[in-house]
Amino acid sequence: MTEPENRCRLVLIAPDIADADEQARIVADALKGGDVASVIVPQYGLDDGTFQKHAEKLVPVIQDAGAAALIAGDSRVAGRAKADGLHLSGNAEALSEAIDKHAPKLIVGGGNAADRHTALEIGEARPDYIFFGKLDGDIKPEAHPKNLALGEWWASMIEIPCIVMGGTDPASALAVAETGAEFVALRLAVFDDPARAPSIIAEINALLDEKAPRFED
């Protein structure tokens, strides 16, 4: 699979499914649909031990498909599951501490960047990426206008890549791409109907191939 290096790429947020085997099967199936840069695995309501089991099933499935597996929040789970990275939604200080401790062995990114000031503070920690939105913030068909605006502002002036949370409509990926953001995160847009997930990923990649702006080298 060739990676589309010069346009916005897809990041998936693993769906909230209590059965670890079913969750892994649905994610594996979705990843057959085409290019996905990474998959972020949230803890949702699971206790630490159960989250560990989910992560250990999901991480190899994600990596086998050529995507990076990013565990949300728990560095111990990330380490034990041999994940590629850690997604944090805390403040700049928490992100900075995690970067000092785990980079460059692990990808470390995220941030709770609700405004420009916070985003710049997070940027000073030099994360691998910054995330605009919340992992479960896909509550409307379109991406949140504030996150689109932050992504556009960031992408126009800062070299650190950004991921912008999309909406529940797969077409929201294009609106994110048009901001200049390097990555668009989708959850319900892909996993709301698991049987269609691979074809939805194929459709999103085709849409981005055709219409997403290209990055300059």
PDB file of C-alpha atoms in Angstrom:
ATOM      1  CA  MET A   1       0.000   0.000   0.000  1.00  0.00           C
ATOM      2  CA  THR A   2       1.494   3.328  -0.999  1.00  0.00           C
ATOM      3  CA  GLU A   3       1.002   6.131   1.468  1.00  0.00           C
ATOM      4  CA  PRO A   4      -0.347   9.431   0.165  1.00  0.00           C
ATOM      5  CA  GLU A   5       2.517  11.475   1.536  1.00  0.00           C
ATOM      6  CA  ASN A   6       1.407  14.840   0.241  1.00  0.00           C
ATOM      7  CA  ARG A   7      -2.170  15.136   1.477  1.00  0.00           C
ATOM      8  CA  CYS A   8      -4.227  14.882   4.653  1.00  0.00           C
ATOM      9  CA  ARG A   9      -4.368  11.303   5.973  1.00  0.00           C
ATOM     10  CA  LEU A  10      -6.888   9.445   8.072  1.00  0.00           C
ATOM     11  CA  VAL A  11      -6.524   8.682  11.781  1.00  0.00           C
ATOM     12  CA  LEU A  12      -9.094   6.335  13.323  1.00  0.00           C
ATOM     13  CA  ILE A  13     -10.344   6.341  16.884  1.00  0.00           C
ATOM     14  CA  ALA A  14     -11.136   2.785  17.952  1.00  0.00           C
ATOM     15  CA  PRO A  15     -14.849   2.266  18.648  1.00  0.00           C
ATOM     16  CA  ASP A  16     -16.245   1.770  22.149  1.00  0.00           C
ATOM     17  CA  ILE A  17     -16.921  -1.993  22.131  1.00  0.00           C
ATOM     18  CA  ALA A  18     -16.871  -3.956  25.380  1.00  0.00           C
ATOM     19  CA  ASP A  19     -15.844  -7.279  23.805  1.00  0.00           C
ATOM     20  CA  ALA A  20     -12.105  -7.151  23.031  1.00  0.00           C
ATOM     21  CA  ASP A  21     -12.253  -9.811  20.299  1.00  0.00           C
ATOM     22  CA  GLU A  22     -15.138  -8.091  18.533  1.00  0.00           C
ATOM     23  CA  GLN A  23     -13.418  -4.709  18.801  1.00  0.00           C
ATOM     24  CA  ALA A  24     -10.215  -6.134  17.282  1.00  0.00           C
ATOM     25  CA  ARG A  25     -12.136  -7.861  14.486  1.00  0.00           C
ATOM     26  CA  ILE A  26     -14.039  -4.685  13.551  1.00  0.00           C
ATOM     27  CA  VAL A  27     -10.874  -2.560  13.559  1.00  0.00           C
ATOM     28  CA  ALA A  28      -8.960  -5.170  11.518  1.00  0.00           C
ATOM     29  CA  ASP A  29     -11.786  -5.295   8.994  1.00  0.00           C
ATOM     30  CA  ALA A  30     -11.962  -1.496   8.728  1.00  0.00           C
ATOM     31  CA  LEU A  31      -8.224  -1.248   8.083  1.00  0.00           C
ATOM     32  CA  LYS A  32      -8.621  -3.400   4.969  1.00  0.00           C
ATOM     33  CA  GLY A  33     -10.388  -0.405   3.396  1.00  0.00           C
ATOM     34  CA  GLY A  34      -7.211   1.536   2.597  1.00  0.00           C
ATOM     35  CA  ASP A  35      -4.704   4.009   3.954  1.00  0.00           C
ATOM     36  CA  VAL A  36      -4.872   4.832   7.670  1.00  0.00           C
ATOM     37  CA  ALA A  37      -1.939   6.597   9.337  1.00  0.00           C
ATOM     38  CA  SER A  38      -2.718   5.592  12.906  1.00  0.00           C
ATOM     39  CA  VAL A  39      -5.387   4.323  15.279  1.00  0.00           C
ATOM     40  CA  ILE A  40      -5.906   5.914  18.683  1.00  0.00           C
ATOM     41  CA  VAL A  41      -7.211   3.496  21.324  1.00  0.00           C
ATOM     42  CA  PRO A  42      -9.174   5.228  24.121  1.00  0.00           C
ATOM     43  CA  GLN A  43      -9.814   3.576  27.472  1.00  0.00           C
ATOM     44  CA  TYR A  44     -13.510   4.529  27.482  1.00  0.00           C
ATOM     45  CA  GLY A  45     -15.023   3.105  30.694  1.00  0.00           C
ATOM     46  CA  LEU A  46     -12.759   0.075  31.002  1.00  0.00           C
ATOM     47  CA  ASP A  47     -10.791  -0.655  34.164  1.00  0.00           C
ATOM     48  CA  ASP A  48      -7.008  -0.760  33.740  1.00  0.00           C
ATOM     49  CA  GLY A  49      -6.731  -4.543  33.523  1.00  0.00           C
ATOM     50  CA  THR A  50      -9.475  -4.854  30.903  1.00  0.00           C
ATOM     51  CA  PHE A  51      -8.031  -1.939  28.933  1.00  0.00           C
ATOM     52  CA  GLN A  52      -4.705  -3.784  28.919  1.00  0.00           C
ATOM     53  CA  LYS A  53      -6.372  -6.842  27.366  1.00  0.00           C
ATOM     54  CA  HIS A  54      -8.084  -4.724  24.724  1.00  0.00           C
ATOM     55  CA  ALA A  55      -4.811  -2.972  23.882  1.00  0.00           C
ATOM     56  CA  GLU A  56      -2.908  -6.257  23.589  1.00  0.00           C
ATOM     57  CA  LYS A  57      -5.461  -7.505  21.034  1.00  0.00           C
ATOM     58  CA  LEU A  58      -5.733  -4.253  19.107  1.00  0.00           C
ATOM     59  CA  VAL A  59      -2.090  -3.184  18.830  1.00  0.00           C
ATOM     60  CA  PRO A  60      -0.852  -6.090  16.640  1.00  0.00           C
ATOM     61  CA  VAL A  61      -3.957  -5.835  14.432  1.00  0.00           C
ATOM     62  CA  ILE A  62      -3.297  -2.127  13.847  1.00  0.00           C
ATOM     63  CA  GLN A  63       0.429  -2.610  13.259  1.00  0.00           C
ATOM     64  CA  ASP A  64      -0.129  -5.525  10.853  1.00  0.00           C
ATOM     65  CA  ALA A  65      -2.197  -3.165   8.695  1.00  0.00           C
ATOM     66  CA  GLY A  66       0.705  -0.714   8.524  1.00  0.00           C
ATOM     67  CA  ALA A  67      -0.780   1.893  10.884  1.00  0.00           C
ATOM     68  CA  ALA A  68       0.667   3.225  14.147  1.00  0.00           C
ATOM     69  CA  ALA A  69      -1.096   2.121  17.339  1.00  0.00           C
ATOM     70  CA  LEU A  70      -1.472   4.972  19.855  1.00  0.00           C
ATOM     71  CA  ILE A  71      -2.767   4.222  23.358  1.00  0.00           C
ATOM     72  CA  ALA A  72      -4.733   7.052  24.975  1.00  0.00           C
ATOM     73  CA  GLY A  73      -3.641   8.082  28.426  1.00  0.00           C
ATOM     74  CA  ASP A  74      -1.796   5.119  29.933  1.00  0.00           C
ATOM     75  CA  SER A  75       1.937   4.777  29.300  1.00  0.00           C
ATOM     76  CA  ARG A  76       2.129   1.450  31.151  1.00  0.00           C
ATOM     77  CA  VAL A  77      -0.528  -0.067  28.920  1.00  0.00           C
ATOM     78  CA  ALA A  78       1.246   1.387  25.865  1.00  0.00           C
ATOM     79  CA  GLY A  79       4.520  -0.204  26.967  1.00  0.00           C
ATOM     80  CA  ARG A  80       3.093  -3.613  27.825  1.00  0.00           C
ATOM     81  CA  ALA A  81       1.057  -3.788  24.613  1.00  0.00           C
ATOM     82  CA  LYS A  82       4.137  -2.721  22.568  1.00  0.00           C
ATOM     83  CA  ALA A  83       2.204   0.189  21.073  1.00  0.00           C
ATOM     84  CA  ASP A  84       3.866   2.760  18.841  1.00  0.00           C
ATOM     85  CA  GLY A  85       2.832   5.734  20.876  1.00  0.00           C
ATOM     86  CA  LEU A  86       0.899   7.547  23.538  1.00  0.00           C
ATOM     87  CA  HIS A  87      -1.996   9.975  23.044  1.00  0.00           C
ATOM     88  CA  LEU A  88      -2.458  12.405  25.930  1.00  0.00           C
ATOM     89  CA  SER A  89      -5.291  14.863  26.430  1.00  0.00           C
ATOM     90  CA  GLY A  90      -3.784  16.669  29.420  1.00  0.00           C
ATOM     91  CA  ASN A  91      -2.090  20.055  29.598  1.00  0.00           C
ATOM     92  CA  ALA A  92       1.266  21.159  28.203  1.00  0.00           C
ATOM     93  CA  GLU A  93       3.087  20.207  31.407  1.00  0.00           C
ATOM     94  CA  ALA A  94       1.787  16.609  31.345  1.00  0.00           C
ATOM     95  CA  LEU A  95       2.675  16.316  27.672  1.00  0.00           C
ATOM     96  CA  SER A  96       6.150  17.718  28.261  1.00  0.00           C
ATOM     97  CA  GLU A  97       6.812  15.216  31.073  1.00  0.00           C
ATOM     98  CA  ALA A  98       5.655  12.314  28.869  1.00  0.00           C
ATOM     99  CA  ILE A  99       7.867  13.487  26.002  1.00  0.00           C
ATOM    100  CA  ASP A 100      10.894  13.685  28.320  1.00  0.00           C
ATOM    101  CA  LYS A 101      10.180  10.189  29.574  1.00  0.00           C
ATOM    102  CA  HIS A 102       9.075   8.295  26.456  1.00  0.00           C
ATOM    103  CA  ALA A 103      10.267  10.078  23.286  1.00  0.00           C
ATOM    104  CA  PRO A 104      11.700   9.198  20.855  1.00  0.00           C
ATOM    105  CA  LYS A 105      11.026   5.533  21.702  1.00  0.00           C
ATOM    106  CA  LEU A 106       7.299   6.251  21.575  1.00  0.00           C
ATOM    107  CA  ILE A 107       5.300   8.715  19.487  1.00  0.00           C
ATOM    108  CA  VAL A 108       3.906  11.218  22.015  1.00  0.00           C
ATOM    109  CA  GLY A 109       1.198  13.660  21.033  1.00  0.00           C
ATOM    110  CA  GLY A 110      -2.231  15.030  21.803  1.00  0.00           C
ATOM    111  CA  GLY A 111      -2.984  17.928  24.035  1.00  0.00           C
ATOM    112  CA  ASN A 112      -6.189  19.560  25.135  1.00  0.00           C
ATOM    113  CA  ALA A 113      -5.843  22.551  22.837  1.00  0.00           C
ATOM    114  CA  ALA A 114      -9.119  24.425  23.069  1.00  0.00           C
ATOM    115  CA  ASP A 115      -7.612  27.792  22.117  1.00  0.00           C
ATOM    116  CA  ARG A 116      -4.557  29.311  20.446  1.00  0.00           C
ATOM    117  CA  HIS A 117      -2.743  30.158  23.681  1.00  0.00           C
ATOM    118  CA  THR A 118      -2.990  26.577  24.982  1.00  0.00           C
ATOM    119  CA  ALA A 119      -2.006  25.214  21.583  1.00  0.00           C
ATOM    120  CA  LEU A 120       1.181  27.298  21.563  1.00  0.00           C
ATOM    121  CA  GLU A 121       2.034  26.149  25.104  1.00  0.00           C
ATOM    122  CA  ILE A 122       1.619  22.539  23.958  1.00  0.00           C
ATOM    123  CA  GLY A 123       3.712  23.281  20.878  1.00  0.00           C
ATOM    124  CA  GLU A 124       6.603  24.435  23.066  1.00  0.00           C
ATOM    125  CA  ALA A 125       6.820  20.879  24.437  1.00  0.00           C
ATOM    126  CA  ARG A 126       7.543  19.712  20.843  1.00  0.00           C
ATOM    127  CA  PRO A 127       5.058  16.817  20.709  1.00  0.00           C
ATOM    128  CA  ASP A 128       4.961  14.586  17.641  1.00  0.00           C
ATOM    129  CA  TYR A 129       1.519  16.011  16.875  1.00  0.00           C
ATOM    130  CA  ILE A 130      -1.178  18.211  18.385  1.00  0.00           C
ATOM    131  CA  PHE A 131      -4.845  17.182  18.480  1.00  0.00           C
ATOM    132  CA  PHE A 132      -7.716  19.639  18.051  1.00  0.00           C
ATOM    133  CA  GLY A 133     -10.988  18.340  19.452  1.00  0.00           C
ATOM    134  CA  LYS A 134     -11.968  15.492  21.753  1.00  0.00           C
ATOM    135  CA  LEU A 135     -11.712  11.782  20.969  1.00  0.00           C
ATOM    136  CA  ASP A 136     -15.479  11.469  21.461  1.00  0.00           C
ATOM    137  CA  GLY A 137     -16.221  14.942  20.091  1.00  0.00           C
ATOM    138  CA  ASP A 138     -17.918  13.692  16.923  1.00  0.00           C
ATOM    139  CA  ILE A 139     -21.456  14.605  17.944  1.00  0.00           C
ATOM    140  CA  LYS A 140     -22.567  16.372  14.747  1.00  0.00           C
ATOM    141  CA  PRO A 141     -22.212  15.477  11.053  1.00  0.00           C
ATOM    142  CA  GLU A 142     -19.635  18.211  10.501  1.00  0.00           C
ATOM    143  CA  ALA A 143     -16.366  18.880  12.333  1.00  0.00           C
ATOM    144  CA  HIS A 144     -16.617  21.525  15.056  1.00  0.00           C
ATOM    145  CA  PRO A 145     -15.986  24.967  13.460  1.00  0.00           C
ATOM    146  CA  LYS A 146     -13.636  25.956  16.311  1.00  0.00           C
ATOM    147  CA  ASN A 147     -11.431  22.914  15.689  1.00  0.00           C
ATOM    148  CA  LEU A 148     -11.377  23.616  11.943  1.00  0.00           C
ATOM    149  CA  ALA A 149     -10.326  27.201  12.627  1.00  0.00           C
ATOM    150  CA  LEU A 150      -7.594  26.121  15.064  1.00  0.00           C
ATOM    151  CA  GLY A 151      -6.331  23.506  12.601  1.00  0.00           C
ATOM    152  CA  GLU A 152      -6.164  26.040   9.779  1.00  0.00           C
ATOM    153  CA  TRP A 153      -4.334  28.595  11.943  1.00  0.00           C
ATOM    154  CA  TRP A 154      -1.877  25.985  13.255  1.00  0.00           C
ATOM    155  CA  ALA A 155      -1.150  24.331   9.904  1.00  0.00           C
ATOM    156  CA  SER A 156      -0.428  27.704   8.300  1.00  0.00           C
ATOM    157  CA  MET A 157       2.376  28.622  10.705  1.00  0.00           C
ATOM    158  CA  ILE A 158       3.652  25.662  12.787  1.00  0.00           C
ATOM    159  CA  GLU A 159       5.601  22.666  11.524  1.00  0.00           C
ATOM    160  CA  ILE A 160       4.354  20.219  14.172  1.00  0.00           C
ATOM    161  CA  PRO A 161       1.619  18.141  12.475  1.00  0.00           C
ATOM    162  CA  CYS A 162      -1.956  18.495  13.657  1.00  0.00           C
ATOM    163  CA  ILE A 163      -4.880  16.088  13.827  1.00  0.00           C
ATOM    164  CA  VAL A 164      -8.357  17.637  13.688  1.00  0.00           C
ATOM    165  CA  MET A 165     -11.387  15.703  14.916  1.00  0.00           C
ATOM    166  CA  GLY A 166     -13.978  15.239  12.184  1.00  0.00           C
ATOM    167  CA  GLY A 167     -17.733  14.738  12.475  1.00  0.00           C
ATOM    168  CA  THR A 168     -20.097  11.793  12.058  1.00  0.00           C
ATOM    169  CA  ASP A 169     -20.339  12.351   8.298  1.00  0.00           C
ATOM    170  CA  PRO A 170     -17.418  10.783   6.388  1.00  0.00           C
ATOM    171  CA  ALA A 171     -17.424  13.830   4.093  1.00  0.00           C
ATOM    172  CA  SER A 172     -16.302  15.946   7.077  1.00  0.00           C
ATOM    173  CA  ALA A 173     -12.808  14.562   6.328  1.00  0.00           C
ATOM    174  CA  LEU A 174     -12.585  16.845   3.309  1.00  0.00           C
ATOM    175  CA  ALA A 175     -13.469  19.956   5.337  1.00  0.00           C
ATOM    176  CA  VAL A 176     -10.586  19.085   7.671  1.00  0.00           C
ATOM    177  CA  ALA A 177      -8.225  18.480   4.746  1.00  0.00           C
ATOM    178  CA  GLU A 178      -9.119  21.883   3.321  1.00  0.00           C
ATOM    179  CA  THR A 179      -7.761  23.576   6.481  1.00  0.00           C
ATOM    180  CA  GLY A 180      -4.276  22.286   5.629  1.00  0.00           C
ATOM    181  CA  ALA A 181      -4.257  19.872   8.585  1.00  0.00           C
ATOM    182  CA  GLU A 182      -2.027  16.836   8.102  1.00  0.00           C
ATOM    183  CA  PHE A 183      -4.516  14.382   9.635  1.00  0.00           C
ATOM    184  CA  VAL A 184      -8.264  13.991  10.181  1.00  0.00           C
ATOM    185  CA  ALA A 185      -9.557  11.823  13.043  1.00  0.00           C
ATOM    186  CA  LEU A 186     -12.805   9.894  12.577  1.00  0.00           C
ATOM    187  CA  ARG A 187     -14.703   7.555  14.879  1.00  0.00           C
ATOM    188  CA  LEU A 188     -18.463   7.216  14.385  1.00  0.00           C
ATOM    189  CA  ALA A 189     -18.177   8.265  10.729  1.00  0.00           C
ATOM    190  CA  VAL A 190     -16.363   4.961  10.130  1.00  0.00           C
ATOM    191  CA  PHE A 191     -17.561   2.653  12.915  1.00  0.00           C
ATOM    192  CA  ASP A 192     -21.246   3.565  13.309  1.00  0.00           C
ATOM    193  CA  ASP A 193     -22.047   0.736  10.870  1.00  0.00           C
ATOM    194  CA  PRO A 194     -19.106  -1.686  11.328  1.00  0.00           C
ATOM    195  CA  ALA A 195     -20.032  -3.781   8.296  1.00  0.00           C
ATOM    196  CA  ARG A 196     -19.546  -0.735   6.063  1.00  0.00           C
ATOM    197  CA  ALA A 197     -16.323   0.464   7.735  1.00  0.00           C
ATOM    198  CA  PRO A 198     -13.897  -0.847   5.051  1.00  0.00           C
ATOM    199  CA  SER A 199     -15.917   0.675   2.198  1.00  0.00           C
ATOM    200  CA  ILE A 200     -16.260   3.985   4.076  1.00  0.00           C
ATOM    201  CA  ILE A 201     -12.469   4.148   4.522  1.00  0.00           C
ATOM    202  CA  ALA A 202     -12.037   3.415   0.815  1.00  0.00           C
ATOM    203  CA  GLU A 203     -14.526   6.200  -0.030  1.00  0.00           C
ATOM    204  CA  ILE A 204     -12.788   8.710   2.268  1.00  0.00           C
ATOM    205  CA  ASN A 205      -9.388   7.939   0.750  1.00  0.00           C
ATOM    206  CA  ALA A 206     -10.819   8.299  -2.758  1.00  0.00           C
ATOM    207  CA  LEU A 207     -12.381  11.643  -1.785  1.00  0.00           C
ATOM    208  CA  LEU A 208      -9.099  12.893  -0.317  1.00  0.00           C
ATOM    209  CA  ASP A 209      -7.124  11.622  -3.311  1.00  0.00           C
ATOM    210  CA  GLU A 210      -9.415  13.548  -5.625  1.00  0.00           C
ATOM    211  CA  LYS A 211     -10.102  16.756  -3.725  1.00  0.00           C
ATOM    212  CA  ALA A 212      -7.756  17.293  -0.776  1.00  0.00           C
ATOM    213  CA  PRO A 213      -5.171  20.060  -1.224  1.00  0.00           C
ATOM    214  CA  ARG A 214      -1.587  18.899  -1.680  1.00  0.00           C
ATOM    215  CA  PHE A 215       1.191  19.870   0.704  1.00  0.00           C
ATOM    216  CA  GLU A 216       4.204  21.611  -0.707  1.00  0.00           C
ATOM    217  CA  ASP A 217       7.561  19.903  -0.146  1.00  0.00           C
TER     218      ASP A 217
END
